[in-house]
Every structure is written in structure tokens, then in C-alpha cells.
Amino acid sequence: MKVYLKFKRNNKTEILTEESTEFKIYQEKIENGYRIKGVFSPNIPITFKESYISLDYKINDNDIISANGYQSWTETSEYNALDTQYDTNHFFHFINKYIIDTGGDRKIHKLKEKKGIISSHKYIYLRNEDNTNYRLFGSLNSENCFTIFESDYNAQEMRIYADFKDTTITTDKTLFDFVYLEGTRDYVFDKFFELMKIYPITDKKIKGFTSWYNYYTNINEEIILKNVENFKKFKEEGNRVDIFQIDDGYQTFAGDWLDIIPEKFPNGLMPIADEINKNFMSGLWLAPFCVSPKSRLYKEHPDYILRNEKGKAPRVFYANERCFVLDIYNENVVRYLRRVFTTVFDKWHFKMVKLDFLYDACVLPRLDKSRGKVMYDAVNLLRTLCSNHMILGCGVPLEACYGIFEYSRIGCDVSLDYEGDKVMSLVSKEAVSTKKAILDTVNRYVINNRALLNDPDVFFLRTNNISLTHNEKMLVAVTNAIFGSVLFTSDDFSLYEDEKIYEELKYIWHLNDSEILDYNIYDKDKIKVLISLDEKEYIYYLNASDNPWSIDDNTIEKRSYKYIES
């Protein structure tokens, strides 16, 4: 085992490359694996610059390796052992640094962009091609820091990075705490979450409506109530509907969540929530840590804003605007957020919230708290403020909300075409893309119903305001229905031009009641999944690639799906 700890003490840089009186490593054998813990006990305060340990580890030519992304939207995929994991286009890094990159992990861990080196957040697995054996490394240390695993075929090493960069510690601190497990996929992930002592709050799938992916910020009372009527009819026809969620566009500015735009909602939100609650659970979107420079909150309370040690306020990207971030450790901020959530739940009568852009909270480490610790504290603050009301997280480093939120987005936003904006995909690993959303949904299924329930984002069947082909729409809908525990659409059913589309909607709605029995991923973008539905078993073939796929004497056209009864 190799050690590399770089830190400053008394304004001098020191590098530690082995155990010492200050840094101790503890190893423990566990069933089908082992656990390693590294604890630093400084005699005087130190500030970390970099910290990792590396293990000699056998990586085979044909191993398939997971790369779990930093937050909800970050690309999550599988790689072959000899692949190169590329960063976004270097030409755009300057733009990223100041505008978009706050949602990514480049400030936490830079990809090596070398053949055979694959990085992954929170956990990494290496599996064989026939999907029978998994070797999993996973962090048990989310309360203290973000952990990144880096598989290096060339060095035959597994490196484990602890993100304590610019964090000062004065007392004992666990820098590393991770496990290695070997066995089937279900065994290693079940055991991993058991060792974390993390369990989902609920096992109930939810279905419903969100306004964003049709109307975006162009919502008003008439639009919302029209869609409420659509869903009432749909429910009366025997289809279960749980949630009707109003998304962004009701508020004047980010941060001023209680200031409703009167031209859009002349009667406020309470009557609308009450109308929704007659048939469904009403939900409301907020980005609780985000503050527009145009907002009343910023103008009246600049002291609420997060600032670095030099007094400069970092900016984050939201809705084509560079916004500020609330300081979650400011008692006045906590009081303000408590007033916001009390109003949303107790005065307006909403039953659930979708909380977005949560990674904003950890854009900076605090003197004695790593980014991971800040994010963990932020999520727990939201849980306290929302009490037992349902939370759907979004734009959040997922490990922070394991076992704390009921539901969370686990992929990037879907786009109105298949590939999404190609320029944005060069700029950000969190770029909007329907294809990437499909693959994120499948690759992150391993956390579904273990840590929380997965929201794969919405599906579309409509023909207006969209560029997806029918096959592409059905592919994302079927994927969401099978692999997701949240099934949302933004379609206005009254505008469906063909009764066949309405029947497809009911088919997708019912497919979400299925149970996955087994699945495998081929060549990163082709999926074979065995499900149980209505006491029958079916095999679905999902081809997200740009080429036909031949398997089991079947040919599945590009960007489409096929199923057979097993």
C-alpha cells in the first residue's frame, strides 16, 4: 500500500508517504472482502492539499469498469479496462471555470485522460463480461468527505482519493474508510449498503406530472389547472397518479421563493395546491441555496451569501444567470429557509418538494469542513426543515442524500432531441441529453431501493414541441418505466393527435409496475433486461446506440426497443 498526503503546517508544505505517529491505517477482513481505514491525528492544525492511497490490484484486459458521476446529472457509464476516460473539451475549460463548472467535479478531481485510467465517485466496480462476478470498492466515509476511486490498468493499481483539499483539521479525522467486496452484483451492493447502515425511507414508486419539460418557466394558473384536469380524467380511468408537481417559473427570482409572479398566478399558489390535493399530492420545485443578484433577498440580506476567506462570493450557474449561494452555516439563513418551507407546507399546503441545484451548497470547502462534509450537512438541514414531507432531490451529489431523501434524480436532464446540445456536451459532463439520461438510468439502477428511489427524469409521447422520433420517445419511456421508481411526464394529454398515443401512455404507466429480475449492459449502450409483470416474464432489449443490435436471434433497430415473452 502506498500513501501520499500533502498538506501545510505552519505555512510549510509537507508530504507524508507512509504511516507515522500521526497517520494510522487499519485493515480488517470481512466476509468476501476487507475494510481499510486511515485516520490522521495532527499535533497542530494542518491544511490538506492532496490525499490518496494506492493498492496493488489486478485489472484484467476484459474487465468492465464503472464510472459513477459526481452528482445527479454527471455522466455515469461503464468503460472497458483499456478505454480512455475523457474530460470535456479543453478549449472550453476557461468558460467552464467561471460559468458552468460549479456543477461538475473538476475542482475536486481531474480526469487523467490516459488509456486504462478510469475514475469513479463513491464506488467503483470491475465486472466480467458475462456479468457473474463483481469486484466492488466503496466508500463508507461520505459524512467526512467525497471519495474518488481511480482504476489504473497500466500500474495495476487502485487509487483512493479523499477530497480534503483546502480543509483544515485540528483533531482526529478519518481520511479514508472503504471496503472491498467480491461476488454477484446483488451481493456486493446489498453488503455495501448494509455496511453503510443506509436504507431507503420508502419503497413506494410514484407516478405523476411535472410542468418543466413542456412549459419550462412559461407556466401560469390556467396551464397548471388544465393539466390537473387531464390527470384527473386519467386517474378516473383506473391509472394510479400520485404526484402533480409545479416546477420553476412561479417565483420572481431565485431566492425569492415566496414572491409569486402575480400576472401568472393572480390567486397565489395555495388555491392551486388545494385543488391538486383533492386528487393527488401537490409538489413544488425550489432551488433553496440559489440566490439571483436581482432578487430582493440578495439586495436586503447580502450577509446571507456564502463568501470565501477573502470575502469574495463564488458564483454558480442557474437559468442562464450567474447566481450567489446561501451560507448554510449562517443562523439567519437557516431561519429564512425555515420560513420558506413553513410557508410552502403549512400555508400553501404543498405535500412534497423537488429541491434542485443542491450542489451549490458545497461549491467551497469550509475551514474545518470538506466539500463532502458541507454537502452532507446541507442535505441533513433540508431534511430537518422539511420534516416528514416527501423530498425529491436533484442536482445533488447522490451519496450525500442516501437514506435521507425519499427520491432523487439519478441522471442528466432529457432533451427534446436525442443527442442534446453537442456544444454543451463539449462544455459539461452534466449536459442535457436524452441518450445519456437513458444510460444514466440503467447504470445507476444499483442504488435504486438500496439508498433511495431513483428518478430517471421524464418521458415524452407528445408530437408537439419535440424533435424525438417515435422510436426514441418509446425507448426513453420504456427505460424509465422499467428502471425508474419515479415515472413523470410533462405532456398535455389533450393535445395527443392520435388515440394510439394515449394507449401507449397507459402501456408505459402499467409497465412501471414491473419488477426487474436480471439485466446486463452490452457495449455501454445496449441493455437486456428480464422483468416480471402480471405473473409473466418478459425480456426487453433496449438499444440506445446508433446501430442495429443483433442478439438472441433478434435484431433491434437503432434507438429503439423490442420485447418477447420469456
mmCIF file of C-alpha atoms in Angstrom, residues 30-314:
data_model
loop_
_atom_site.group_PDB
_atom_site.id
_atom_site.type_symbol
_atom_site.label_atom_id
_atom_site.label_comp_id
_atom_site.label_asym_id
_atom_site.label_seq_id
_atom_site.Cartn_x
_atom_site.Cartn_y
_atom_site.Cartn_z
ATOM 1 C CA ILE A 30 -14.786 -9.057 6.306
ATOM 2 C CA GLU A 31 -16.932 -11.617 4.527
ATOM 3 C CA ASN A 32 -15.732 -11.851 0.891
ATOM 4 C CA GLY A 33 -13.535 -8.799 1.228
ATOM 5 C CA TYR A 34 -11.805 -6.343 3.516
ATOM 6 C CA ARG A 35 -12.143 -2.877 5.022
ATOM 7 C CA ILE A 36 -9.407 -0.235 5.196
ATOM 8 C CA LYS A 37 -9.481 2.874 7.357
ATOM 9 C CA GLY A 38 -6.938 5.722 7.508
ATOM 10 C CA VAL A 39 -7.022 8.196 10.409
ATOM 11 C CA PHE A 40 -4.936 11.359 10.759
ATOM 12 C CA SER A 41 -4.269 12.767 14.241
ATOM 13 C CA PRO A 42 -2.389 16.077 13.893
ATOM 14 C CA ASN A 43 -0.404 17.515 16.758
ATOM 15 C CA ILE A 44 -1.098 21.032 15.443
ATOM 16 C CA PRO A 45 -3.560 22.215 12.727
ATOM 17 C CA ILE A 46 -2.804 21.161 9.151
ATOM 18 C CA THR A 47 -4.436 22.114 5.834
ATOM 19 C CA PHE A 48 -4.657 19.403 3.171
ATOM 20 C CA LYS A 49 -3.727 19.896 -0.469
ATOM 21 C CA GLU A 50 -3.950 16.304 -1.725
ATOM 22 C CA SER A 51 -4.524 12.915 -0.129
ATOM 23 C CA TYR A 52 -4.659 9.415 -1.597
ATOM 24 C CA ILE A 53 -3.545 5.871 -1.002
ATOM 25 C CA SER A 54 -2.989 3.221 -3.646
ATOM 26 C CA LEU A 55 -3.269 -0.554 -3.610
ATOM 27 C CA ASP A 56 -1.655 -3.083 -5.902
ATOM 28 C CA TYR A 57 -4.648 -4.585 -7.700
ATOM 29 C CA LYS A 58 -5.128 -6.969 -10.633
ATOM 30 C CA ILE A 59 -7.055 -5.411 -13.530
ATOM 31 C CA ASN A 60 -7.759 -7.722 -16.455
ATOM 32 C CA ASP A 61 -7.853 -6.813 -20.153
ATOM 33 C CA ASN A 62 -11.524 -7.733 -20.427
ATOM 34 C CA ASP A 63 -12.729 -6.148 -17.183
ATOM 35 C CA ILE A 64 -15.670 -3.762 -17.471
ATOM 36 C CA ILE A 65 -15.330 -0.834 -15.060
ATOM 37 C CA SER A 66 -17.957 1.549 -13.730
ATOM 38 C CA ALA A 67 -17.541 5.328 -13.644
ATOM 39 C CA ASN A 68 -20.093 6.831 -11.270
ATOM 40 C CA GLY A 69 -20.538 10.571 -11.777
ATOM 41 C CA TYR A 70 -20.173 13.297 -9.156
ATOM 42 C CA GLN A 71 -23.798 14.459 -8.902
ATOM 43 C CA SER A 72 -27.275 13.680 -10.243
ATOM 44 C CA TRP A 73 -26.595 14.969 -13.744
ATOM 45 C CA THR A 74 -22.982 13.841 -14.168
ATOM 46 C CA GLU A 75 -22.452 11.233 -16.856
ATOM 47 C CA THR A 76 -22.359 7.694 -15.411
ATOM 48 C CA SER A 77 -21.157 4.886 -17.632
ATOM 49 C CA GLU A 78 -19.174 1.697 -17.967
ATOM 50 C CA TYR A 79 -15.748 1.515 -19.615
ATOM 51 C CA ASN A 80 -13.545 -1.269 -20.850
ATOM 52 C CA ALA A 81 -10.308 -1.652 -18.893
ATOM 53 C CA LEU A 82 -8.209 -0.224 -21.735
ATOM 54 C CA ASP A 83 -10.505 2.712 -22.575
ATOM 55 C CA THR A 84 -9.630 6.372 -22.111
ATOM 56 C CA GLN A 85 -11.991 8.392 -19.936
ATOM 57 C CA TYR A 86 -12.048 11.865 -21.452
ATOM 58 C CA ASP A 87 -12.788 15.152 -19.774
ATOM 59 C CA THR A 88 -14.840 17.828 -21.513
ATOM 60 C CA ASN A 89 -13.169 19.765 -24.335
ATOM 61 C CA HIS A 90 -10.150 21.689 -23.015
ATOM 62 C CA PHE A 91 -10.941 24.653 -25.239
ATOM 63 C CA PHE A 92 -13.983 25.314 -23.064
ATOM 64 C CA HIS A 93 -12.297 24.968 -19.668
ATOM 65 C CA PHE A 94 -11.921 28.709 -19.219
ATOM 66 C CA ILE A 95 -15.655 29.172 -19.804
ATOM 67 C CA ASN A 96 -16.367 26.250 -17.501
ATOM 68 C CA LYS A 97 -14.287 27.683 -14.690
ATOM 69 C CA TYR A 98 -16.399 30.792 -14.408
ATOM 70 C CA ILE A 99 -19.829 29.783 -15.618
ATOM 71 C CA ILE A 100 -20.818 26.122 -15.709
ATOM 72 C CA ASP A 101 -18.180 24.095 -13.920
ATOM 73 C CA THR A 102 -19.596 24.623 -10.426
ATOM 74 C CA GLY A 103 -21.900 21.679 -11.137
ATOM 75 C CA GLY A 104 -19.045 19.384 -12.102
ATOM 76 C CA ASP A 105 -16.160 17.798 -10.259
ATOM 77 C CA ARG A 106 -13.094 19.248 -11.981
ATOM 78 C CA LYS A 107 -12.202 21.254 -8.865
ATOM 79 C CA ILE A 108 -12.421 18.045 -6.862
ATOM 80 C CA HIS A 109 -10.742 15.524 -9.157
ATOM 81 C CA LYS A 110 -9.300 15.967 -12.632
ATOM 82 C CA LEU A 111 -9.518 13.044 -15.036
ATOM 83 C CA LYS A 112 -6.140 11.749 -16.178
ATOM 84 C CA GLU A 113 -7.364 11.263 -19.784
ATOM 85 C CA LYS A 114 -4.926 8.387 -20.250
ATOM 86 C CA LYS A 115 -5.617 4.952 -21.645
ATOM 87 C CA GLY A 116 -6.548 2.472 -18.924
ATOM 88 C CA ILE A 117 -7.304 5.003 -16.155
ATOM 89 C CA ILE A 118 -10.944 5.217 -15.015
ATOM 90 C CA SER A 119 -12.235 7.413 -12.151
ATOM 91 C CA SER A 120 -15.472 6.968 -10.221
ATOM 92 C CA HIS A 121 -17.160 8.724 -7.290
ATOM 93 C CA LYS A 122 -18.264 6.928 -4.120
ATOM 94 C CA TYR A 123 -17.826 3.421 -5.555
ATOM 95 C CA ILE A 124 -16.262 1.602 -8.473
ATOM 96 C CA TYR A 125 -16.788 -1.938 -9.680
ATOM 97 C CA LEU A 126 -14.936 -4.212 -12.062
ATOM 98 C CA ARG A 127 -17.074 -6.959 -13.575
ATOM 99 C CA ASN A 128 -16.612 -9.780 -16.045
ATOM 100 C CA GLU A 129 -18.292 -9.827 -19.442
ATOM 101 C CA ASP A 130 -20.915 -12.435 -18.539
ATOM 102 C CA ASN A 131 -21.980 -10.314 -15.549
ATOM 103 C CA THR A 132 -21.497 -13.048 -12.937
ATOM 104 C CA ASN A 133 -18.683 -11.578 -10.843
ATOM 105 C CA TYR A 134 -18.308 -8.072 -9.419
ATOM 106 C CA ARG A 135 -15.352 -6.628 -7.514
ATOM 107 C CA LEU A 136 -16.525 -3.505 -5.692
ATOM 108 C CA PHE A 137 -14.631 -0.763 -3.887
ATOM 109 C CA GLY A 138 -16.950 1.579 -1.985
ATOM 110 C CA SER A 139 -16.543 4.467 0.450
ATOM 111 C CA LEU A 140 -18.109 4.397 3.918
ATOM 112 C CA ASN A 141 -16.875 7.947 4.593
ATOM 113 C CA SER A 142 -19.468 10.251 2.989
ATOM 114 C CA GLU A 143 -20.076 12.091 6.245
ATOM 115 C CA ASN A 144 -16.463 13.303 6.194
ATOM 116 C CA CYS A 145 -15.547 13.779 2.530
ATOM 117 C CA PHE A 146 -16.065 12.851 -1.097
ATOM 118 C CA THR A 147 -14.059 9.780 -2.108
ATOM 119 C CA ILE A 148 -12.915 9.077 -5.667
ATOM 120 C CA PHE A 149 -11.652 5.689 -6.846
ATOM 121 C CA GLU A 150 -9.219 5.550 -9.751
ATOM 122 C CA SER A 151 -8.532 2.265 -11.536
ATOM 123 C CA ASP A 152 -5.180 2.209 -13.350
ATOM 124 C CA TYR A 153 -4.625 -0.723 -15.702
ATOM 125 C CA ASN A 154 -1.108 0.424 -16.582
ATOM 126 C CA ALA A 155 0.145 0.457 -12.996
ATOM 127 C CA GLN A 156 -2.181 -2.378 -11.914
ATOM 128 C CA GLU A 157 -3.328 -0.151 -9.062
ATOM 129 C CA MET A 158 -6.475 1.124 -7.412
ATOM 130 C CA ARG A 159 -6.005 4.650 -6.084
ATOM 131 C CA ILE A 160 -8.357 6.074 -3.471
ATOM 132 C CA TYR A 161 -8.565 9.875 -3.218
ATOM 133 C CA ALA A 162 -10.055 11.670 -0.222
ATOM 134 C CA ASP A 163 -11.214 15.201 -1.072
ATOM 135 C CA PHE A 164 -9.963 17.265 1.842
ATOM 136 C CA LYS A 165 -8.398 19.895 -0.390
ATOM 137 C CA ASP A 166 -8.134 23.262 1.417
ATOM 138 C CA THR A 167 -9.648 21.734 4.542
ATOM 139 C CA THR A 168 -8.001 22.341 7.918
ATOM 140 C CA ILE A 169 -8.127 19.661 10.590
ATOM 141 C CA THR A 170 -7.212 20.116 14.226
ATOM 142 C CA THR A 171 -8.323 16.803 15.740
ATOM 143 C CA ASP A 172 -8.561 13.148 14.693
ATOM 144 C CA LYS A 173 -10.074 12.840 11.223
ATOM 145 C CA THR A 174 -10.940 9.734 9.214
ATOM 146 C CA LEU A 175 -9.496 10.414 5.781
ATOM 147 C CA PHE A 176 -10.216 7.003 4.276
ATOM 148 C CA ASP A 177 -12.812 4.390 5.095
ATOM 149 C CA PHE A 178 -13.662 1.975 2.307
ATOM 150 C CA VAL A 179 -14.498 -1.651 1.658
ATOM 151 C CA TYR A 180 -13.643 -4.181 -0.994
ATOM 152 C CA LEU A 181 -16.263 -6.842 -1.771
ATOM 153 C CA GLU A 182 -16.437 -9.626 -4.324
ATOM 154 C CA GLY A 183 -19.445 -11.628 -5.530
ATOM 155 C CA THR A 184 -22.583 -11.171 -7.596
ATOM 156 C CA ARG A 185 -23.904 -7.687 -8.339
ATOM 157 C CA ASP A 186 -26.715 -8.033 -5.816
ATOM 158 C CA TYR A 187 -24.420 -9.445 -3.153
ATOM 159 C CA VAL A 188 -21.760 -6.725 -3.309
ATOM 160 C CA PHE A 189 -24.218 -3.822 -3.422
ATOM 161 C CA ASP A 190 -26.507 -5.264 -0.746
ATOM 162 C CA LYS A 191 -23.493 -5.800 1.515
ATOM 163 C CA PHE A 192 -22.077 -2.354 0.725
ATOM 164 C CA PHE A 193 -25.227 -0.536 1.787
ATOM 165 C CA GLU A 194 -25.599 -2.810 4.793
ATOM 166 C CA LEU A 195 -22.106 -1.797 5.942
ATOM 167 C CA MET A 196 -23.034 1.870 5.457
ATOM 168 C CA LYS A 197 -26.158 1.226 7.554
ATOM 169 C CA ILE A 198 -28.168 3.030 4.894
ATOM 170 C CA TYR A 199 -31.676 2.020 3.914
ATOM 171 C CA PRO A 200 -34.316 3.718 1.745
ATOM 172 C CA ILE A 201 -37.014 5.671 3.573
ATOM 173 C CA THR A 202 -39.736 4.281 1.315
ATOM 174 C CA ASP A 203 -40.183 1.522 -1.235
ATOM 175 C CA LYS A 204 -43.164 3.124 -2.971
ATOM 176 C CA LYS A 205 -42.840 4.031 -6.625
ATOM 177 C CA ILE A 206 -44.553 7.296 -7.580
ATOM 178 C CA LYS A 207 -46.138 8.417 -10.848
ATOM 179 C CA GLY A 208 -47.348 11.786 -11.993
ATOM 180 C CA PHE A 209 -46.795 15.113 -13.720
ATOM 181 C CA THR A 210 -44.156 17.836 -13.683
ATOM 182 C CA SER A 211 -44.573 21.062 -15.616
ATOM 183 C CA TRP A 212 -40.955 21.637 -16.645
ATOM 184 C CA TYR A 213 -40.377 19.535 -19.766
ATOM 185 C CA ASN A 214 -43.175 21.073 -21.781
ATOM 186 C CA TYR A 215 -43.662 24.590 -20.452
ATOM 187 C CA TYR A 216 -40.312 25.240 -18.731
ATOM 188 C CA THR A 217 -40.684 28.628 -16.968
ATOM 189 C CA ASN A 218 -43.718 29.569 -19.099
ATOM 190 C CA ILE A 219 -46.299 28.340 -16.609
ATOM 191 C CA ASN A 220 -49.390 30.030 -15.229
ATOM 192 C CA GLU A 221 -52.549 29.175 -13.347
ATOM 193 C CA GLU A 222 -54.506 28.273 -16.494
ATOM 194 C CA ILE A 223 -51.829 25.858 -17.750
ATOM 195 C CA ILE A 224 -51.486 24.142 -14.384
ATOM 196 C CA LEU A 225 -55.233 23.708 -13.838
ATOM 197 C CA LYS A 226 -55.727 22.416 -17.390
ATOM 198 C CA ASN A 227 -53.196 19.661 -16.779
ATOM 199 C CA VAL A 228 -54.731 18.896 -13.397
ATOM 200 C CA GLU A 229 -57.976 18.169 -15.249
ATOM 201 C CA ASN A 230 -56.130 15.950 -17.730
ATOM 202 C CA PHE A 231 -54.710 13.868 -14.909
ATOM 203 C CA LYS A 232 -57.999 13.702 -13.039
ATOM 204 C CA LYS A 233 -59.544 12.094 -16.116
ATOM 205 C CA PHE A 234 -56.554 9.772 -16.477
ATOM 206 C CA LYS A 235 -56.900 8.697 -12.854
ATOM 207 C CA GLU A 236 -60.649 8.158 -13.189
ATOM 208 C CA GLU A 237 -59.868 5.678 -15.970
ATOM 209 C CA GLY A 238 -58.076 3.486 -13.437
ATOM 210 C CA ASN A 239 -54.497 4.739 -13.719
ATOM 211 C CA ARG A 240 -52.699 5.453 -10.439
ATOM 212 C CA VAL A 241 -51.458 9.044 -10.164
ATOM 213 C CA ASP A 242 -49.562 10.120 -7.059
ATOM 214 C CA ILE A 243 -47.891 13.472 -7.687
ATOM 215 C CA PHE A 244 -48.646 16.677 -9.554
ATOM 216 C CA GLN A 245 -45.590 18.930 -9.306
ATOM 217 C CA ILE A 246 -45.282 22.587 -10.282
ATOM 218 C CA ASP A 247 -41.768 23.389 -11.469
ATOM 219 C CA ASP A 248 -39.687 26.536 -11.974
ATOM 220 C CA GLY A 249 -41.378 29.717 -13.214
ATOM 221 C CA TYR A 250 -43.778 30.731 -10.437
ATOM 222 C CA GLN A 251 -41.318 32.924 -8.486
ATOM 223 C CA THR A 252 -39.969 36.388 -9.305
ATOM 224 C CA PHE A 253 -36.293 35.471 -8.862
ATOM 225 C CA ALA A 254 -34.222 32.617 -7.474
ATOM 226 C CA GLY A 255 -34.071 33.134 -3.731
ATOM 227 C CA ASP A 256 -37.411 34.950 -3.559
ATOM 228 C CA TRP A 257 -39.385 31.710 -3.366
ATOM 229 C CA LEU A 258 -42.292 33.333 -1.538
ATOM 230 C CA ASP A 259 -42.689 36.151 -4.085
ATOM 231 C CA ILE A 260 -45.139 34.793 -6.658
ATOM 232 C CA ILE A 261 -45.457 36.452 -10.080
ATOM 233 C CA PRO A 262 -48.999 37.919 -9.873
ATOM 234 C CA GLU A 263 -49.547 38.015 -13.634
ATOM 235 C CA LYS A 264 -49.046 34.244 -13.773
ATOM 236 C CA PHE A 265 -50.744 33.268 -10.530
ATOM 237 C CA PRO A 266 -53.161 36.052 -9.547
ATOM 238 C CA ASN A 267 -54.667 33.926 -6.771
ATOM 239 C CA GLY A 268 -51.346 32.694 -5.443
ATOM 240 C CA LEU A 269 -50.348 29.044 -5.125
ATOM 241 C CA MET A 270 -52.465 27.928 -2.179
ATOM 242 C CA PRO A 271 -55.745 27.515 -4.143
ATOM 243 C CA ILE A 272 -53.898 25.551 -6.812
ATOM 244 C CA ALA A 273 -52.268 23.252 -4.259
ATOM 245 C CA ASP A 274 -55.663 22.728 -2.625
ATOM 246 C CA GLU A 275 -57.173 21.795 -5.999
ATOM 247 C CA ILE A 276 -54.336 19.361 -6.714
ATOM 248 C CA ASN A 277 -54.632 17.811 -3.257
ATOM 249 C CA LYS A 278 -58.217 16.765 -3.947
ATOM 250 C CA ASN A 279 -56.868 14.041 -6.224
ATOM 251 C CA PHE A 280 -53.061 13.884 -5.924
ATOM 252 C CA MET A 281 -50.157 15.022 -3.771
ATOM 253 C CA SER A 282 -49.156 18.565 -4.713
ATOM 254 C CA GLY A 283 -45.465 19.244 -5.262
ATOM 255 C CA LEU A 284 -43.376 22.380 -5.694
ATOM 256 C CA TRP A 285 -39.896 22.920 -7.150
ATOM 257 C CA LEU A 286 -37.287 25.093 -5.412
ATOM 258 C CA ALA A 287 -33.535 25.657 -5.639
ATOM 259 C CA PRO A 288 -33.147 26.529 -1.940
ATOM 260 C CA PHE A 289 -29.467 27.551 -1.902
ATOM 261 C CA CYS A 290 -29.504 29.620 -5.101
ATOM 262 C CA VAL A 291 -29.846 33.433 -4.995
ATOM 263 C CA SER A 292 -30.206 35.698 -8.022
ATOM 264 C CA PRO A 293 -28.299 39.007 -7.907
ATOM 265 C CA LYS A 294 -31.616 40.583 -8.959
ATOM 266 C CA SER A 295 -33.509 39.110 -6.013
ATOM 267 C CA ARG A 296 -34.937 41.029 -3.108
ATOM 268 C CA LEU A 297 -33.210 38.551 -0.795
ATOM 269 C CA TYR A 298 -29.771 39.468 -2.109
ATOM 270 C CA LYS A 299 -30.432 43.207 -2.032
ATOM 271 C CA GLU A 300 -31.804 43.141 1.529
ATOM 272 C CA HIS A 301 -29.514 40.487 3.011
ATOM 273 C CA PRO A 302 -26.092 40.384 1.322
ATOM 274 C CA ASP A 303 -24.817 38.964 4.618
ATOM 275 C CA TYR A 304 -26.668 35.712 3.837
ATOM 276 C CA ILE A 305 -24.332 34.981 0.927
ATOM 277 C CA LEU A 306 -21.513 32.424 1.068
ATOM 278 C CA ARG A 307 -18.073 34.019 0.834
ATOM 279 C CA ASN A 308 -14.529 32.725 0.881
ATOM 280 C CA GLU A 309 -11.858 33.727 3.382
ATOM 281 C CA LYS A 310 -11.124 36.847 1.298
ATOM 282 C CA GLY A 311 -14.762 37.928 1.337
ATOM 283 C CA LYS A 312 -15.418 37.056 -2.300
ATOM 284 C CA ALA A 313 -18.735 35.371 -3.120
ATOM 285 C CA PRO A 314 -18.487 32.420 -5.539
#
